[in-house]
Amino acid sequence: SQELEQSPQSLIVQEGKNLTINCTSSKTLYGLYWYKQKYGEGLIFLMMLQKGGEEKSHEKITAKLDEKKQQSSLHITASQPSHAGIYLCANAGGTSYGKLTFGQGTILTVHP
Amino acid sequence: DTGVSQDPRHKITKRGQNVTFRCDPISEHNRLYWYRQTLGQGPEFLTYFQNEAQLEKSRLLSDRFSAERPKGSFSTLEIQRTEQGDSAMYLCASSNLPNQPQHFGDGTRLSIL
């Protein structure tokens, strides 16, 4: 099993709907990163969470890290077609050099 | 900030050939990472450089793989005697501190015929 499990694996929503993607870790999350990837392209950094209970927002996207630092959620409000892509969570793993361990990704499709 | 640049974007080669990819990180970033991503999976860590020193290598990096960062700026990743299983997207990322976000390039997609 993977160190980071994302759910759901894929998600299809109608434009304007809210949605949540979850990321659960089998280990303590030292630094939890959310990235977005469009098919065939690189990763775009969205947000970083480090403290238990931390919550950050950027435009219509909100990410939270639970108190026990083993689960994070990404919430999109009033989704738009531009939100479509693959969302990946990653754990910095507590190493001095910052190696990232990624979840398998959640594929989001937004229908206009 | 011109971002992380990778070249080429796509590489198609026959099994058994050698290939080399290049990564130019963001100029002030001294940390450089290589990852490999296969279809339907998240990226997997391959190796890490701090300046010109290669400080960590994954077990995924077999003897056929070698990476360099000779002057602490750009990096190259070479795969010798390519195999079908090497087909993947190879991603490069850079950062300037361990707890700062890594910024990724658009990757090099390798296809082995």
mmCIF file of C-alpha atoms in Angstrom:
data_model
loop_
_atom_site.group_PDB
_atom_site.id
_atom_site.type_symbol
_atom_site.label_atom_id
_atom_site.label_comp_id
_atom_site.label_asym_id
_atom_site.label_seq_id
_atom_site.Cartn_x
_atom_site.Cartn_y
_atom_site.Cartn_z
ATOM 1 C CA SER A 1 0.000 0.000 0.000
ATOM 2 C CA GLN A 2 1.061 3.553 -0.642
ATOM 3 C CA GLU A 3 2.321 5.892 2.054
ATOM 4 C CA LEU A 4 -0.121 8.559 0.811
ATOM 5 C CA GLU A 5 -3.598 7.550 -0.302
ATOM 6 C CA GLN A 6 -5.796 10.008 -2.164
ATOM 7 C CA SER A 7 -9.541 9.715 -2.517
ATOM 8 C CA PRO A 8 -11.379 9.709 -4.733
ATOM 9 C CA GLN A 9 -9.118 8.533 -7.556
ATOM 10 C CA SER A 10 -11.262 10.442 -10.023
ATOM 11 C CA LEU A 11 -14.071 12.926 -9.791
ATOM 12 C CA ILE A 12 -16.496 14.328 -12.349
ATOM 13 C CA VAL A 13 -18.512 17.383 -11.352
ATOM 14 C CA GLN A 14 -20.754 19.948 -12.982
ATOM 15 C CA GLU A 15 -19.436 23.486 -13.171
ATOM 16 C CA GLY A 16 -20.401 25.446 -10.087
ATOM 17 C CA LYS A 17 -20.394 22.465 -7.726
ATOM 18 C CA ASN A 18 -18.192 22.189 -4.641
ATOM 19 C CA LEU A 19 -15.850 19.248 -4.195
ATOM 20 C CA THR A 20 -13.356 17.792 -1.737
ATOM 21 C CA ILE A 21 -10.261 15.662 -2.287
ATOM 22 C CA ASN A 22 -8.706 13.803 0.627
ATOM 23 C CA CYS A 23 -5.124 12.759 1.300
ATOM 24 C CA THR A 24 -4.438 10.260 4.085
ATOM 25 C CA SER A 25 -0.976 9.333 5.278
ATOM 26 C CA SER A 26 0.286 6.252 7.069
ATOM 27 C CA LYS A 27 3.017 8.439 8.585
ATOM 28 C CA THR A 28 3.161 11.851 10.212
ATOM 29 C CA LEU A 29 2.959 14.642 7.671
ATOM 30 C CA TYR A 30 5.905 16.980 8.185
ATOM 31 C CA GLY A 31 5.103 19.305 5.337
ATOM 32 C CA LEU A 32 2.077 18.608 3.171
ATOM 33 C CA TYR A 33 2.083 20.038 -0.331
ATOM 34 C CA TRP A 34 -0.707 20.215 -2.866
ATOM 35 C CA TYR A 35 0.151 20.395 -6.545
ATOM 36 C CA LYS A 36 -1.960 20.519 -9.698
ATOM 37 C CA GLN A 37 -0.891 18.885 -12.964
ATOM 38 C CA LYS A 38 -2.385 19.171 -16.415
ATOM 39 C CA TYR A 39 -2.005 16.090 -18.589
ATOM 40 C CA GLY A 40 1.499 15.832 -20.035
ATOM 41 C CA GLU A 41 2.778 18.866 -18.183
ATOM 42 C CA GLY A 42 4.692 19.677 -15.029
ATOM 43 C CA LEU A 43 3.358 20.278 -11.545
ATOM 44 C CA ILE A 44 2.052 23.636 -10.383
ATOM 45 C CA PHE A 45 2.457 24.394 -6.678
ATOM 46 C CA LEU A 46 -0.827 25.246 -4.948
ATOM 47 C CA MET A 47 -0.290 25.291 -1.180
ATOM 48 C CA MET A 48 1.912 24.049 1.637
ATOM 49 C CA LEU A 49 0.703 23.128 5.133
ATOM 50 C CA GLN A 50 3.036 22.455 8.022
ATOM 51 C CA LYS A 51 1.177 22.854 11.298
ATOM 52 C CA GLY A 52 -1.598 20.646 12.613
ATOM 53 C CA GLY A 53 -4.909 22.445 12.223
ATOM 54 C CA GLU A 54 -3.498 24.793 9.590
ATOM 55 C CA GLU A 55 -5.804 25.999 6.839
ATOM 56 C CA LYS A 56 -4.860 27.992 3.748
ATOM 57 C CA SER A 57 -6.897 29.427 0.907
ATOM 58 C CA HIS A 58 -6.053 30.671 -2.547
ATOM 59 C CA GLU A 59 -8.856 31.958 -4.726
ATOM 60 C CA LYS A 60 -11.510 29.231 -4.560
ATOM 61 C CA ILE A 61 -9.257 26.485 -3.228
ATOM 62 C CA THR A 62 -8.892 25.741 0.503
ATOM 63 C CA ALA A 63 -6.554 23.166 2.012
ATOM 64 C CA LYS A 64 -6.532 21.898 5.593
ATOM 65 C CA LEU A 65 -4.165 19.742 7.634
ATOM 66 C CA ASP A 66 -5.805 17.907 10.531
ATOM 67 C CA GLU A 67 -4.578 18.234 14.099
ATOM 68 C CA LYS A 68 -2.923 14.829 14.141
ATOM 69 C CA LYS A 69 -1.113 15.677 10.911
ATOM 70 C CA GLN A 70 -2.020 12.502 9.108
ATOM 71 C CA GLN A 71 -4.746 13.750 6.813
ATOM 72 C CA SER A 72 -5.271 16.711 4.545
ATOM 73 C CA SER A 73 -8.199 17.845 2.439
ATOM 74 C CA LEU A 74 -8.451 20.112 -0.573
ATOM 75 C CA HIS A 75 -11.774 21.839 -1.126
ATOM 76 C CA ILE A 76 -12.793 23.673 -4.287
ATOM 77 C CA THR A 77 -15.756 26.013 -4.114
ATOM 78 C CA ALA A 78 -17.894 26.728 -7.174
ATOM 79 C CA SER A 79 -15.736 24.665 -9.523
ATOM 80 C CA GLN A 80 -14.855 25.911 -13.001
ATOM 81 C CA PRO A 81 -13.523 24.100 -16.093
ATOM 82 C CA SER A 82 -10.145 25.714 -15.367
ATOM 83 C CA HIS A 83 -9.949 23.647 -12.179
ATOM 84 C CA ALA A 84 -9.794 20.427 -14.210
ATOM 85 C CA GLY A 85 -6.577 18.441 -13.911
ATOM 86 C CA ILE A 86 -4.766 16.041 -11.619
ATOM 87 C CA TYR A 87 -4.386 17.031 -7.979
ATOM 88 C CA LEU A 88 -1.464 15.545 -6.093
ATOM 89 C CA CYS A 89 -0.613 15.661 -2.423
ATOM 90 C CA ALA A 90 2.976 15.174 -1.274
ATOM 91 C CA ASN A 91 4.739 14.718 2.056
ATOM 92 C CA ALA A 92 8.144 16.258 2.670
ATOM 93 C CA GLY A 93 8.964 13.282 4.883
ATOM 94 C CA GLY A 94 10.957 15.101 7.527
ATOM 95 C CA THR A 95 14.276 14.711 5.706
ATOM 96 C CA SER A 96 16.861 17.465 5.665
ATOM 97 C CA TYR A 97 16.842 17.624 1.893
ATOM 98 C CA GLY A 98 13.101 17.804 1.337
ATOM 99 C CA LYS A 99 12.463 14.735 -0.812
ATOM 100 C CA LEU A 100 8.741 14.580 -1.676
ATOM 101 C CA THR A 101 6.620 11.435 -1.518
ATOM 102 C CA PHE A 102 3.481 11.774 -3.620
ATOM 103 C CA GLY A 103 0.026 10.296 -3.550
ATOM 104 C CA GLN A 104 -1.275 8.667 -6.727
ATOM 105 C CA GLY A 105 -3.298 11.725 -7.698
ATOM 106 C CA THR A 106 -6.975 12.585 -8.147
ATOM 107 C CA ILE A 107 -8.232 13.283 -11.660
ATOM 108 C CA LEU A 108 -10.791 16.092 -11.669
ATOM 109 C CA THR A 109 -13.110 16.702 -14.621
ATOM 110 C CA VAL A 110 -15.408 19.726 -14.584
ATOM 111 C CA HIS A 111 -18.238 19.772 -17.112
ATOM 112 C CA PRO A 112 -19.436 23.186 -18.269
ATOM 113 C CA ASP B 1 11.904 34.131 -12.518
ATOM 114 C CA THR B 2 11.973 32.120 -15.721
ATOM 115 C CA GLY B 3 10.960 28.865 -14.037
ATOM 116 C CA VAL B 4 12.498 25.410 -14.320
ATOM 117 C CA SER B 5 13.332 24.469 -17.901
ATOM 118 C CA GLN B 6 13.678 20.921 -19.225
ATOM 119 C CA ASP B 7 14.924 19.749 -22.593
ATOM 120 C CA PRO B 8 13.823 17.948 -24.653
ATOM 121 C CA ARG B 9 10.067 17.843 -23.957
ATOM 122 C CA HIS B 10 9.717 14.548 -25.757
ATOM 123 C CA LYS B 11 12.200 11.814 -26.602
ATOM 124 C CA ILE B 12 11.468 8.707 -28.631
ATOM 125 C CA THR B 13 14.230 6.161 -28.893
ATOM 126 C CA LYS B 14 14.829 2.510 -29.582
ATOM 127 C CA ARG B 15 15.468 0.039 -26.814
ATOM 128 C CA GLY B 16 19.149 -0.195 -26.013
ATOM 129 C CA GLN B 17 20.008 3.384 -26.935
ATOM 130 C CA ASN B 18 21.389 5.961 -24.514
ATOM 131 C CA VAL B 19 19.482 9.162 -23.773
ATOM 132 C CA THR B 20 20.353 12.338 -21.914
ATOM 133 C CA PHE B 21 17.987 14.950 -20.482
ATOM 134 C CA ARG B 22 18.826 18.432 -19.302
ATOM 135 C CA CYS B 23 17.313 20.536 -16.511
ATOM 136 C CA ASP B 24 17.926 24.226 -15.881
ATOM 137 C CA PRO B 25 16.633 25.163 -12.411
ATOM 138 C CA ILE B 26 15.498 28.558 -11.212
ATOM 139 C CA SER B 27 18.749 30.531 -11.059
ATOM 140 C CA GLU B 28 18.968 31.194 -7.307
ATOM 141 C CA HIS B 29 17.916 27.665 -6.302
ATOM 142 C CA ASN B 30 20.749 25.495 -4.993
ATOM 143 C CA ARG B 31 18.625 22.350 -4.527
ATOM 144 C CA LEU B 32 17.722 20.253 -7.533
ATOM 145 C CA TYR B 33 15.593 17.082 -7.654
ATOM 146 C CA TRP B 34 14.795 14.491 -10.312
ATOM 147 C CA TYR B 35 11.550 12.499 -10.225
ATOM 148 C CA ARG B 36 10.018 9.899 -12.510
ATOM 149 C CA GLN B 37 6.283 9.639 -13.166
ATOM 150 C CA THR B 38 4.499 6.775 -14.892
ATOM 151 C CA LEU B 39 0.927 6.891 -16.150
ATOM 152 C CA GLY B 40 -1.661 7.081 -13.395
ATOM 153 C CA GLN B 41 0.885 7.483 -10.626
ATOM 154 C CA GLY B 42 2.385 10.338 -8.681
ATOM 155 C CA PRO B 43 6.036 11.274 -9.238
ATOM 156 C CA GLU B 44 8.687 9.111 -7.553
ATOM 157 C CA PHE B 45 11.924 10.562 -6.214
ATOM 158 C CA LEU B 46 15.093 9.621 -8.096
ATOM 159 C CA THR B 47 17.925 11.830 -6.855
ATOM 160 C CA TYR B 48 18.820 15.106 -5.144
ATOM 161 C CA PHE B 49 21.620 17.651 -5.589
ATOM 162 C CA GLN B 50 22.656 20.453 -3.308
ATOM 163 C CA ASN B 51 24.805 22.695 -5.445
ATOM 164 C CA GLU B 52 27.064 20.262 -7.347
ATOM 165 C CA ALA B 53 26.945 17.484 -4.738
ATOM 166 C CA GLN B 54 24.647 14.509 -5.305
ATOM 167 C CA LEU B 55 23.489 13.809 -1.759
ATOM 168 C CA GLU B 56 20.760 11.217 -2.176
ATOM 169 C CA LYS B 57 19.851 8.536 -4.705
ATOM 170 C CA SER B 58 16.772 6.344 -4.748
ATOM 171 C CA ARG B 59 16.959 2.584 -5.178
ATOM 172 C CA LEU B 60 14.956 3.280 -8.355
ATOM 173 C CA LEU B 61 18.132 4.734 -9.840
ATOM 174 C CA SER B 62 19.769 1.620 -11.244
ATOM 175 C CA ASP B 63 23.353 1.452 -12.488
ATOM 176 C CA ARG B 64 22.102 2.445 -15.943
ATOM 177 C CA PHE B 65 21.094 5.864 -14.615
ATOM 178 C CA SER B 66 23.529 8.636 -13.858
ATOM 179 C CA ALA B 67 22.934 12.259 -12.954
ATOM 180 C CA GLU B 68 25.302 15.182 -12.758
ATOM 181 C CA ARG B 69 25.256 18.824 -11.818
ATOM 182 C CA PRO B 70 28.815 19.832 -12.652
ATOM 183 C CA LYS B 71 28.799 23.515 -11.807
ATOM 184 C CA GLY B 72 25.906 23.594 -9.438
ATOM 185 C CA SER B 73 23.635 25.086 -12.077
ATOM 186 C CA PHE B 74 22.051 22.871 -14.759
ATOM 187 C CA SER B 75 21.784 19.110 -14.345
ATOM 188 C CA THR B 76 21.760 16.164 -16.732
ATOM 189 C CA LEU B 77 20.160 12.757 -16.323
ATOM 190 C CA GLU B 78 21.514 9.987 -18.546
ATOM 191 C CA ILE B 79 19.972 6.573 -19.084
ATOM 192 C CA GLN B 80 22.182 3.966 -20.713
ATOM 193 C CA ARG B 81 20.914 0.915 -22.595
ATOM 194 C CA THR B 82 17.286 2.001 -22.304
ATOM 195 C CA GLU B 83 14.613 -0.594 -21.553
ATOM 196 C CA GLN B 84 10.847 -0.599 -22.113
ATOM 197 C CA GLY B 85 10.306 0.011 -18.410
ATOM 198 C CA ASP B 86 12.152 3.323 -18.640
ATOM 199 C CA SER B 87 9.233 4.856 -20.533
ATOM 200 C CA ALA B 88 7.962 7.613 -18.248
ATOM 201 C CA MET B 89 7.848 11.332 -17.657
ATOM 202 C CA TYR B 90 11.088 12.588 -16.084
ATOM 203 C CA LEU B 91 10.518 15.668 -13.970
ATOM 204 C CA CYS B 92 13.046 18.104 -12.558
ATOM 205 C CA ALA B 93 12.349 20.419 -9.623
ATOM 206 C CA SER B 94 14.316 23.033 -7.720
ATOM 207 C CA SER B 95 14.079 24.931 -4.447
ATOM 208 C CA ASN B 96 16.293 27.077 -2.268
ATOM 209 C CA LEU B 97 15.386 25.686 1.161
ATOM 210 C CA PRO B 98 14.218 22.228 2.312
ATOM 211 C CA ASN B 99 10.894 23.469 3.675
ATOM 212 C CA GLN B 100 10.110 25.667 0.691
ATOM 213 C CA PRO B 101 8.011 24.470 -2.246
ATOM 214 C CA GLN B 102 9.760 22.672 -5.065
ATOM 215 C CA HIS B 103 9.077 24.229 -8.446
ATOM 216 C CA PHE B 104 8.757 21.756 -11.292
ATOM 217 C CA GLY B 105 9.610 21.903 -14.963
ATOM 218 C CA ASP B 106 7.271 20.585 -17.653
ATOM 219 C CA GLY B 107 9.173 17.308 -17.804
ATOM 220 C CA THR B 108 10.702 15.144 -20.516
ATOM 221 C CA ARG B 109 8.454 12.370 -21.770
ATOM 222 C CA LEU B 110 10.513 9.336 -22.775
ATOM 223 C CA SER B 111 9.061 6.674 -25.054
ATOM 224 C CA ILE B 112 10.994 3.486 -25.763
ATOM 225 C CA LEU B 113 10.134 1.699 -29.010
#
